[in-house]
């Protein structure tokens, strides 16, 4: 028996429900809950089906079902609708969806309780439908500002927030807690509420902040005497509003022990140190790791192996748990394997030894070359020590929306004034021009690790986990190669080398096609299942169209755009999925390259507006498309990986 050194093991992020779980049926949920139990997770979020509860609650406050059509977001955007970032986008939600999700939630909760977990239910955060403004005209309801919207369209942005100090807040909060108890029959007494997640309070006076916190908790406590408020600590990481006085005022507005904070990003930006252990408030050390379900090999294994232990053993520690708070799952298994183990580790883990044992456990046998390969990966892709966190902006999946004349390549000799440029200043200007892909390791070392993986293929190719890792590692190496190839295209363009641009752009487009073929070799990298699962939850043809549009939009360009201005949330949820590369990312790059060549051939500037117009048109068309994609893998991962290594990486000549 291994005794856990700390009671709580938390799981999920408020947005995981949309990035990863949006289309799950009971079969998929059952599998996930089994996995949670095997990892010792005992404090998972349970957010499914809450819209049906809200419908019943708001009806008591004279808000009709029709009034809620422009309040709830679509199935793929519910996380941001719940947080009050947007409303109505991708909706309205069919009644059948609401009913179906409530039934699903009851199954989820029953299984979680059966396996000894304490599901975390949602609580009222102040996010209200527009109808409440005229039903209760004297209530303190504020219209929030624009959240990443291009057009500031009131139909989808600028949501309404009920002030926590208004008596109506406690009434609604209480009604919601009681309605959940009525529907579910029991509660674990822990409720998540993130009123200030990317919504800054209007006043920074500590007394006002304290009154807000107390009122939010009162809404929970009035509905459940034993209520405990669980709050994401993300706001303390990113919003400069939360200085020590304001942070302390919020955290200490609730009786000690009745508020627990998730130190959401502790592996990169731990708040527990700077906040004096959250000013005496219990907290859970969390690894965020992933944003938007992006697929990229990335991690900080040393931080994961030591951070929770350092926090727990620190002087006056208020740590009561640890957890995984990734935005999207199904990527980087090694990171989550280690983090899961930390719930049962009394001392720091020797990662070098752990990684050696990991490869044998993962593939079912010990292969010396694979041990060497994983040792390289541990010191490169899984050793990001530059202080920057990863958000995949590789060129293929996040194509730059910028005039090429503003992209300076490392080898460019002169700027527009023909002054000499150093490599460093050139790279700085690239960073200013577009969101440069994050690179924190030697690509040549990772390519060597890939060589070792391929060399071990004859022994390991029957292992599904080996094939997954092989595809992922080949994809990683080729993605970084593509970033360099793109800069070579720009370099040729700046030298007015039409032939160089034509040859290298074709090579880039061929690479995208080839990577699509690679990704098709494993079911973990397919677009088809994401779209297929969305359609399977639909009750009729109209719902199939709506749900598939939701699914396609979330992973490409969403919130809103104009004919000539792309959404500010484009490519945030980008994915290296077979089907998406061949059908969307490749054609998009081809449009940009077409305008590059036209610029040189006709002797005029790059037509940025025309590029944007065609790109947005492509995107809108792709999102409306009903084209089906494979849901099962095809091709031999080892053969394809070896072929692509020989074609692109053996000489690394771009």
XYZ file of C-alpha atoms in Angstrom:
654
model
C 0.000 0.000 0.000
C 1.151 3.545 -0.803
C -0.318 6.259 1.421
C -0.932 9.527 -0.392
C 0.897 12.354 1.392
C -1.862 14.881 0.718
C -5.639 14.382 0.531
C -6.854 15.867 -2.754
C -6.020 14.923 -6.335
C -7.764 17.393 -8.659
C -8.514 16.989 -12.380
C -9.677 19.213 -15.281
C -9.848 22.836 -16.297
C -13.006 24.871 -16.793
C -12.340 24.816 -20.558
C -11.444 21.107 -20.856
C -15.185 20.518 -21.111
C -15.186 22.219 -24.503
C -11.701 21.599 -25.918
C -11.765 17.871 -25.199
C -15.093 16.642 -23.795
C -17.598 18.547 -25.973
C -18.849 15.525 -27.913
C -18.366 12.712 -25.430
C -21.071 10.100 -24.934
C -21.383 7.837 -21.903
C -19.031 5.205 -23.366
C -16.219 7.774 -23.617
C -16.995 9.280 -20.220
C -16.990 5.842 -18.600
C -13.524 5.205 -19.991
C -12.270 8.546 -18.662
C -13.714 8.018 -15.197
C -12.040 4.594 -15.051
C -8.757 6.291 -15.964
C -9.303 8.885 -13.231
C -9.815 6.145 -10.672
C -6.644 4.355 -11.773
C -4.688 7.600 -11.306
C -6.109 8.199 -7.833
C -8.049 11.307 -8.891
C -10.678 12.106 -6.272
C -11.631 15.726 -7.030
C -12.788 16.053 -10.666
C -14.883 18.846 -12.128
C -18.392 17.733 -13.121
C -19.709 20.449 -15.408
C -21.771 18.445 -17.894
C -25.493 19.202 -18.165
C -25.543 22.422 -16.159
C -27.436 24.333 -18.876
C -30.540 22.203 -18.169
C -30.256 23.182 -14.493
C -29.886 26.848 -15.418
C -32.968 26.629 -17.591
C -35.005 25.452 -14.592
C -33.473 28.081 -12.290
C -33.952 31.061 -14.589
C -37.536 30.006 -15.233
C -38.172 30.738 -11.535
C -36.972 34.280 -12.206
C -39.353 34.692 -15.183
C -36.671 34.128 -17.836
C -38.233 32.115 -20.669
C -36.609 29.346 -22.690
C -36.586 31.703 -25.688
C -34.696 34.303 -23.633
C -31.947 31.724 -23.132
C -31.477 31.046 -26.853
C -29.005 33.916 -27.047
C -27.449 33.164 -23.658
C -26.115 29.630 -23.936
C -23.287 29.142 -26.416
C -23.155 26.279 -28.894
C -21.986 22.794 -27.796
C -18.308 23.490 -28.615
C -18.325 26.899 -26.881
C -20.114 26.244 -23.614
C -17.001 26.786 -21.493
C -16.749 30.438 -22.529
C -20.494 30.941 -22.328
C -20.413 29.631 -18.745
C -17.537 31.965 -17.853
C -19.329 34.996 -19.266
C -16.806 35.626 -22.042
C -19.399 35.331 -24.807
C -23.048 34.429 -25.244
C -25.067 32.809 -27.978
C -22.075 31.987 -30.191
C -22.690 28.681 -31.986
C -26.196 28.365 -30.517
C -29.025 28.152 -29.824
C -28.911 24.890 -27.904
C -31.701 22.479 -28.873
C -33.888 21.263 -26.012
C -32.871 17.718 -26.896
C -29.232 18.653 -26.207
C -30.110 20.084 -22.790
C -32.107 16.987 -21.823
C -29.490 14.587 -23.203
C -26.624 16.262 -21.332
C -28.528 16.245 -18.033
C -29.095 12.481 -18.345
C -25.393 12.071 -19.122
C -24.387 14.142 -16.092
C -26.413 11.919 -13.776
C -24.535 8.861 -15.070
C -21.197 10.663 -14.671
C -21.938 11.674 -11.080
C -23.203 8.227 -10.111
C -20.001 6.587 -11.343
C -17.755 9.208 -9.733
C -19.455 8.720 -6.373
C -19.332 4.945 -6.817
C -15.544 5.125 -7.223
C -15.055 7.312 -4.144
C -14.611 10.656 -5.879
C -15.944 14.054 -4.824
C -17.308 15.684 -7.980
C -16.943 19.476 -8.088
C -20.211 21.038 -9.199
C -20.577 24.540 -10.680
C -21.861 27.531 -8.714
C -23.339 30.874 -9.759
C -20.688 33.383 -10.839
C -22.939 36.322 -11.740
C -23.196 35.595 -15.461
C -26.821 36.334 -16.440
C -28.954 36.515 -19.598
C -29.904 39.904 -21.047
C -33.552 39.335 -20.164
C -32.751 39.833 -16.480
C -31.919 43.501 -17.143
C -35.559 44.338 -17.907
C -37.166 41.752 -15.595
C -35.204 43.302 -12.689
C -34.486 46.880 -13.862
C -33.167 48.000 -10.468
C -30.652 45.151 -10.136
C -26.938 45.989 -10.352
C -26.220 44.397 -13.715
C -23.160 45.544 -15.667
C -22.464 44.961 -19.328
C -18.908 43.674 -19.644
C -16.381 44.820 -22.238
C -15.304 43.249 -25.470
C -13.683 39.800 -25.191
C -11.470 39.137 -28.243
C -14.176 40.245 -30.655
C -13.420 41.925 -33.986
C -16.797 43.580 -34.434
C -17.915 44.014 -30.798
C -21.221 42.521 -31.898
C -23.593 42.678 -28.894
C -25.283 39.490 -30.124
C -22.264 37.439 -29.087
C -19.930 39.602 -26.974
C -20.145 41.930 -24.005
C -22.029 39.734 -21.565
C -23.998 40.756 -18.463
C -22.675 40.386 -14.909
C -24.861 40.665 -11.837
C -23.005 42.385 -9.002
C -22.398 39.954 -6.160
C -23.490 42.592 -3.622
C -26.990 42.769 -5.135
C -29.566 40.722 -3.131
C -30.622 39.025 -6.380
C -27.170 37.407 -6.603
C -27.661 35.366 -3.450
C -31.198 34.426 -4.528
C -30.021 33.046 -7.878
C -26.934 31.432 -6.385
C -28.999 29.681 -3.739
C -31.616 28.536 -6.254
C -28.919 27.022 -8.478
C -27.293 25.044 -5.655
C -30.686 23.755 -4.478
C -31.796 22.813 -7.992
C -28.655 20.749 -8.482
C -29.259 18.958 -5.183
C -32.859 18.297 -6.225
C -31.819 16.866 -9.613
C -28.784 14.881 -8.498
C -29.934 13.756 -5.064
C -26.596 14.411 -3.393
C -23.584 16.718 -3.432
C -19.923 16.564 -2.442
C -20.297 20.131 -1.080
C -17.455 21.534 -3.218
C -18.401 24.101 -5.875
C -16.367 25.817 -8.540
C -16.932 29.503 -9.196
C -14.683 31.816 -11.233
C -16.453 35.177 -11.285
C -13.277 37.079 -12.119
C -11.777 34.731 -14.728
C -10.853 37.185 -17.504
C -13.500 39.568 -16.106
C -11.848 42.285 -13.990
C -13.828 43.871 -11.108
C -14.881 47.495 -11.736
C -13.337 48.838 -8.502
C -10.030 47.885 -6.852
C -10.959 48.982 -3.333
C -10.090 46.037 -1.005
C -13.281 46.485 1.035
C -15.378 46.220 -2.117
C -13.408 43.168 -3.290
C -13.964 41.570 0.107
C -17.704 42.239 -0.043
C -17.840 40.614 -3.491
C -16.083 37.483 -2.269
C -18.304 37.209 0.799
C -21.456 37.601 -1.294
C -20.370 34.967 -3.821
C -19.774 32.490 -1.012
C -23.065 33.412 0.655
C -24.860 32.367 -2.547
C -23.327 28.899 -2.177
C -23.655 28.606 1.584
C -27.313 29.601 1.648
C -28.013 26.700 -0.705
C -25.643 24.280 1.086
C -24.521 24.892 4.676
C -21.402 22.771 4.138
C -20.381 24.492 0.884
C -16.696 24.905 0.010
C -15.727 27.316 -2.771
C -13.110 26.028 -5.226
C -11.599 28.831 -7.294
C -9.156 28.778 -10.205
C -6.132 30.956 -9.423
C -5.583 31.843 -13.094
C -6.607 35.456 -12.495
C -3.626 35.960 -10.173
C -1.273 34.786 -12.937
C -2.340 36.998 -15.802
C -4.302 40.032 -14.543
C -2.224 42.912 -13.068
C -5.378 44.106 -11.277
C -4.736 41.489 -8.577
C -2.054 43.145 -6.491
C -1.375 41.887 -2.927
C -4.072 43.984 -1.226
C -6.762 42.998 -3.727
C -5.716 39.330 -3.725
C -5.689 39.164 0.046
C -9.074 40.894 0.270
C -10.681 38.311 -2.005
C -9.042 35.254 -0.467
C -9.754 36.267 3.125
C -13.387 37.216 2.453
C -14.412 33.597 3.090
C -13.971 31.693 6.388
C -10.705 29.735 6.487
C -11.219 26.231 5.165
C -14.261 27.164 3.083
C -12.231 28.418 0.104
C -9.663 26.381 -1.814
C -7.583 27.945 -4.594
C -6.159 26.106 -7.573
C -2.583 27.293 -8.155
C -3.426 26.638 -11.774
C -0.059 27.163 -13.474
C 2.311 26.132 -10.689
C 4.794 24.263 -12.867
C 5.670 27.543 -14.647
C 4.281 30.454 -12.585
C 3.621 29.290 -9.013
C 1.562 31.791 -7.035
C 1.966 30.090 -3.655
C 5.441 31.581 -3.165
C 4.654 35.202 -4.055
C 1.338 35.188 -2.160
C 2.723 33.873 1.127
C 0.902 30.552 0.589
C -2.246 32.334 -0.614
C -2.384 34.347 2.608
C -3.240 31.300 4.702
C -5.877 29.894 2.354
C -5.683 26.188 1.373
C -4.550 25.603 -2.203
C -3.947 22.824 -4.721
C -0.680 22.729 -6.697
C -1.685 22.272 -10.350
C 0.088 21.564 -13.593
C -1.585 23.442 -16.455
C 0.840 22.324 -19.182
C -1.459 22.446 -22.221
C -3.430 25.215 -23.879
C -6.402 24.537 -26.168
C -5.515 20.900 -26.727
C -2.664 21.933 -29.042
C -0.514 19.027 -30.136
C 3.167 19.626 -29.496
C 5.776 17.688 -27.560
C 6.454 19.980 -24.622
C 6.883 19.811 -20.880
C 8.986 20.567 -17.809
C 9.445 17.153 -16.224
C 11.914 18.352 -13.584
C 9.426 20.959 -12.369
C 6.651 18.370 -12.208
C 8.922 15.937 -10.325
C 9.951 18.468 -7.677
C 7.454 21.364 -7.543
C 4.653 19.648 -5.602
C 7.114 18.258 -3.048
C 8.800 21.660 -2.571
C 5.405 23.268 -2.018
C 4.144 20.614 0.391
C 7.347 20.631 2.486
C 7.728 24.417 2.552
C 7.404 26.327 5.806
C 3.803 27.079 6.820
C 2.515 25.215 3.777
C -1.224 25.489 3.123
C -1.154 22.990 0.251
C -3.978 20.434 0.466
C -3.718 18.710 -2.901
C -2.253 18.585 -6.333
C -3.799 18.231 -9.745
C -3.828 18.459 -13.508
C -5.536 21.536 -14.960
C -4.711 21.244 -18.674
C -7.008 22.965 -21.153
C -7.023 19.932 -23.454
C -6.106 16.264 -23.021
C -4.878 13.479 -25.343
C -1.335 14.745 -25.885
C 2.089 14.247 -24.241
C 1.258 11.068 -22.256
C 4.639 11.077 -20.497
C 3.886 14.381 -18.757
C 0.562 13.158 -17.376
C 1.982 9.803 -16.328
C 4.567 11.542 -14.175
C 2.137 14.112 -12.801
C -0.319 11.371 -11.861
C 2.386 9.587 -9.892
C 3.233 12.729 -7.932
C -0.032 12.350 -5.993
C 1.549 9.346 -4.282
C 5.161 10.523 -4.017
C 6.512 11.610 -0.652
C 9.812 12.750 -2.138
C 11.100 14.261 -5.351
C 11.429 11.931 -8.312
C 14.735 11.264 -10.064
C 13.493 11.911 -13.598
C 16.479 10.320 -15.306
C 15.802 7.034 -13.562
C 12.040 7.415 -13.949
C 12.271 8.023 -17.711
C 14.476 4.949 -18.120
C 11.818 2.780 -16.470
C 9.012 4.620 -18.280
C 9.965 3.483 -21.780
C 10.050 -0.170 -20.726
C 6.684 0.158 -19.031
C 5.149 2.043 -21.947
C 6.216 -0.331 -24.714
C 6.289 -3.593 -22.796
C 9.967 -4.355 -23.302
C 13.401 -2.882 -22.749
C 15.183 -1.593 -25.856
C 18.544 0.172 -25.258
C 18.207 2.576 -28.205
C 14.774 3.665 -26.989
C 16.187 4.333 -23.524
C 18.768 6.595 -25.187
C 16.080 8.315 -27.250
C 13.931 9.058 -24.202
C 16.945 10.397 -22.352
C 17.414 12.875 -25.223
C 13.728 13.835 -25.165
C 13.912 14.381 -21.413
C 16.777 16.858 -21.878
C 15.217 18.638 -24.889
C 11.471 18.796 -25.585
C 10.600 17.904 -21.982
C 13.077 20.321 -20.422
C 11.682 23.761 -21.212
C 13.627 25.981 -18.822
C 13.449 29.308 -20.691
C 10.545 30.537 -18.562
C 8.165 30.676 -21.514
C 5.126 28.434 -21.573
C 4.075 26.748 -24.761
C 1.174 27.689 -26.992
C 1.734 26.071 -30.344
C 2.300 28.694 -33.054
C 4.076 26.496 -35.609
C 3.713 27.991 -39.085
C 1.626 25.107 -40.452
C -1.070 25.277 -37.792
C -0.881 29.032 -37.049
C 0.004 30.660 -40.353
C 1.307 34.244 -40.004
C -1.161 36.951 -40.967
C 1.514 39.489 -41.841
C 3.009 41.276 -44.822
C 6.206 39.352 -45.718
C 8.175 42.593 -45.902
C 7.878 42.798 -42.107
C 9.302 39.328 -41.543
C 13.057 39.462 -41.190
C 14.917 36.200 -41.526
C 18.062 35.377 -39.512
C 20.356 35.443 -42.546
C 19.060 38.661 -44.056
C 21.933 41.091 -44.524
C 20.167 44.412 -44.830
C 17.028 46.083 -43.624
C 14.959 48.497 -45.690
C 17.542 51.218 -45.079
C 20.258 48.741 -46.140
C 21.873 48.829 -42.727
C 23.537 45.707 -41.483
C 21.379 43.585 -39.209
C 22.680 41.128 -36.664
C 20.997 37.768 -36.229
C 19.714 38.868 -32.844
C 18.067 42.077 -34.053
C 16.580 40.241 -37.024
C 15.015 37.664 -34.737
C 13.666 40.432 -32.509
C 11.941 41.991 -35.498
C 10.470 38.640 -36.481
C 9.017 38.437 -33.005
C 7.529 41.898 -33.410
C 5.946 40.934 -36.725
C 4.155 37.753 -35.759
C 3.900 35.218 -32.975
C 7.165 33.341 -33.507
C 7.016 29.611 -32.803
C 8.517 28.739 -29.447
C 11.748 26.734 -29.725
C 13.648 25.873 -26.565
C 15.848 22.951 -27.597
C 18.336 21.733 -30.199
C 16.426 20.360 -33.180
C 19.425 18.245 -34.231
C 19.307 16.364 -30.916
C 15.602 15.640 -31.349
C 16.213 14.428 -34.898
C 18.812 12.057 -33.451
C 16.201 10.788 -30.977
C 13.923 10.159 -33.959
C 16.696 8.146 -35.643
C 16.878 5.956 -32.544
C 13.110 5.529 -32.526
C 13.100 4.451 -36.173
C 16.024 2.082 -35.584
C 14.025 0.364 -32.826
C 10.957 -0.055 -35.008
C 11.478 -3.673 -35.957
C 11.347 -4.615 -32.270
C 8.531 -2.286 -31.199
C 6.237 -1.707 -34.178
C 3.557 -4.025 -32.740
C 3.179 -1.651 -29.779
C 0.393 0.900 -30.250
C 2.010 3.259 -27.757
C 5.290 3.080 -29.684
C 3.487 3.915 -32.927
C 1.789 6.880 -31.265
C 5.096 8.220 -29.958
C 6.831 7.604 -33.287
C 4.187 9.560 -35.213
C 4.267 12.345 -32.619
C 8.062 12.628 -32.638
C 8.252 12.586 -36.449
C 5.517 15.237 -36.550
C 7.429 17.352 -34.005
C 10.661 17.241 -36.011
C 8.907 17.997 -39.298
C 6.923 20.862 -37.781
C 10.125 22.631 -36.689
C 11.650 21.891 -40.088
C 8.608 23.536 -41.705
C 9.141 26.675 -39.610
C 12.673 26.998 -41.022
C 11.487 26.227 -44.538
C 8.947 29.051 -44.291
C 11.710 31.502 -43.359
C 13.670 30.299 -46.400
C 10.622 31.126 -48.536
C 10.562 34.631 -47.088
C 14.309 34.975 -47.590
C 13.942 34.097 -51.287
C 11.069 36.568 -51.561
C 13.154 39.351 -50.059
C 15.886 38.596 -52.593
C 13.343 38.765 -55.457
C 14.176 35.141 -56.236
C 11.028 33.953 -58.033
C 12.445 30.503 -58.730
C 13.519 30.096 -55.080
C 10.071 31.117 -53.834
C 8.316 28.763 -56.260
C 10.504 25.770 -55.377
C 10.411 26.263 -51.630
C 6.691 26.976 -51.427
C 6.012 23.768 -53.339
C 8.295 21.916 -50.939
C 6.375 23.405 -47.998
C 3.026 22.349 -49.480
C 4.354 18.861 -50.244
C 5.528 18.624 -46.639
C 2.048 19.484 -45.349
C 0.561 16.712 -47.519
C 3.213 14.256 -46.361
C 2.614 15.113 -42.700
C -1.085 14.479 -43.234
C -0.179 11.008 -44.525
C 1.953 10.443 -41.423
C -0.766 11.538 -39.020
C -3.243 9.210 -40.709
C -1.156 6.274 -39.439
C -2.472 6.542 -35.875
C -6.005 7.045 -34.556
C -4.704 9.586 -32.034
C -4.072 12.135 -34.806
C -7.281 12.048 -36.867
C -9.790 14.832 -37.541
C -12.545 12.335 -38.365
C -13.413 11.188 -34.819
C -13.861 14.797 -33.610
C -16.380 15.566 -36.373
C -18.018 12.149 -36.279
C -18.633 12.292 -32.519
C -20.250 15.734 -32.932
C -22.682 14.382 -35.524
C -23.522 11.313 -33.454
C -24.915 13.492 -30.649
C -27.322 15.196 -33.068
C -31.012 14.257 -33.213
C -31.737 15.448 -36.762
C -30.090 16.857 -39.878
C -30.217 20.472 -38.727
C -28.459 19.571 -35.505
C -25.838 17.634 -37.450
C -25.062 20.792 -39.436
C -24.968 22.956 -36.310
C -22.836 20.567 -34.261
C -20.352 19.917 -37.057
C -20.043 23.671 -37.677
C -19.313 24.083 -33.951
C -16.647 21.369 -34.087
C -14.960 22.763 -37.215
C -15.087 26.359 -36.008
C -13.543 25.727 -32.592
C -10.331 24.283 -34.107
C -9.918 26.958 -36.807
C -11.184 30.553 -36.586
C -13.793 31.442 -34.012
C -15.724 34.067 -32.298
C -16.159 36.384 -35.294
C -14.509 37.917 -38.338
C -15.232 40.311 -41.171
C -14.520 39.748 -44.856
C -11.106 41.381 -44.465
C -10.250 40.990 -40.777
C -9.593 37.606 -39.209
C -10.897 36.603 -35.804
C -8.582 37.376 -32.921
C -9.116 33.775 -31.801
C -7.902 32.170 -35.011
C -5.859 29.002 -34.637
C -5.996 29.102 -30.839
C -7.349 25.550 -30.817
C -5.082 24.390 -33.648
C -4.478 20.659 -34.065
C -2.040 18.458 -35.953
C -4.790 16.169 -37.213
C -4.847 14.194 -40.449
C -7.527 15.725 -42.646
C -7.103 19.183 -41.153
C -3.640 19.588 -42.707
C -4.594 18.365 -46.161
C -7.991 20.045 -46.282
C -7.410 23.376 -44.504
C -3.853 24.231 -43.422
C -2.318 23.294 -46.792
C -4.838 25.247 -48.930
C -4.455 28.242 -46.607
C -0.666 28.266 -47.027
C -1.132 27.900 -50.795
C -3.207 31.102 -50.878
C -0.487 33.060 -49.079
C 2.212 31.681 -51.359
C 0.115 32.556 -54.422
C 0.117 36.200 -53.382
C 3.858 36.046 -52.671
C 4.577 34.928 -56.216
C 2.139 37.449 -57.710
C 3.911 40.202 -55.802
C 7.256 39.283 -57.397
C 5.926 38.518 -60.875
C 3.861 41.721 -61.154
C 6.243 43.929 -59.198
C 3.773 45.219 -56.640
C 3.496 45.003 -52.859
C 2.071 41.939 -51.176
C -1.721 42.245 -51.261
C -2.412 41.682 -47.579
C -6.125 42.500 -47.718
C -6.651 40.195 -50.696
C -4.832 37.395 -48.851
C -7.027 37.914 -45.821
C -10.178 37.989 -47.902
C -9.378 34.653 -49.565
C -8.177 33.073 -46.320
C -11.364 34.059 -44.475
C -13.473 32.856 -47.405
C -11.643 29.510 -47.320
C -12.214 29.275 -43.568
C -15.912 30.078 -43.716
C -16.381 27.551 -46.502
C -14.456 24.868 -44.635
C -16.487 25.429 -41.494
C -19.749 24.991 -43.425
C -18.489 21.913 -45.264
C -19.944 18.488 -44.522
C -17.056 16.502 -46.000
C -16.441 13.276 -44.083
C -13.004 12.189 -42.868
C -11.686 8.754 -41.857
C -12.304 7.644 -38.280
C -9.771 4.810 -38.439
C -6.040 4.978 -39.088
C -4.434 3.880 -42.353
C -0.821 3.285 -43.295
C 2.270 1.881 -41.632
C 3.633 4.377 -39.098
C 7.170 2.995 -39.159
C 7.460 2.913 -42.953
C 6.006 6.411 -43.357
C 8.182 7.849 -40.582
C 11.312 6.321 -42.091
C 10.387 7.647 -45.546
C 9.798 11.193 -44.251
C 12.982 11.158 -42.209
C 14.968 10.236 -45.334
C 13.129 12.777 -47.472
C 13.331 15.815 -45.207
C 15.488 15.353 -42.127
C 18.484 13.225 -43.016
C 20.370 16.154 -44.487
C 18.168 18.886 -42.911
C 18.609 20.969 -46.051
C 15.845 23.537 -46.419
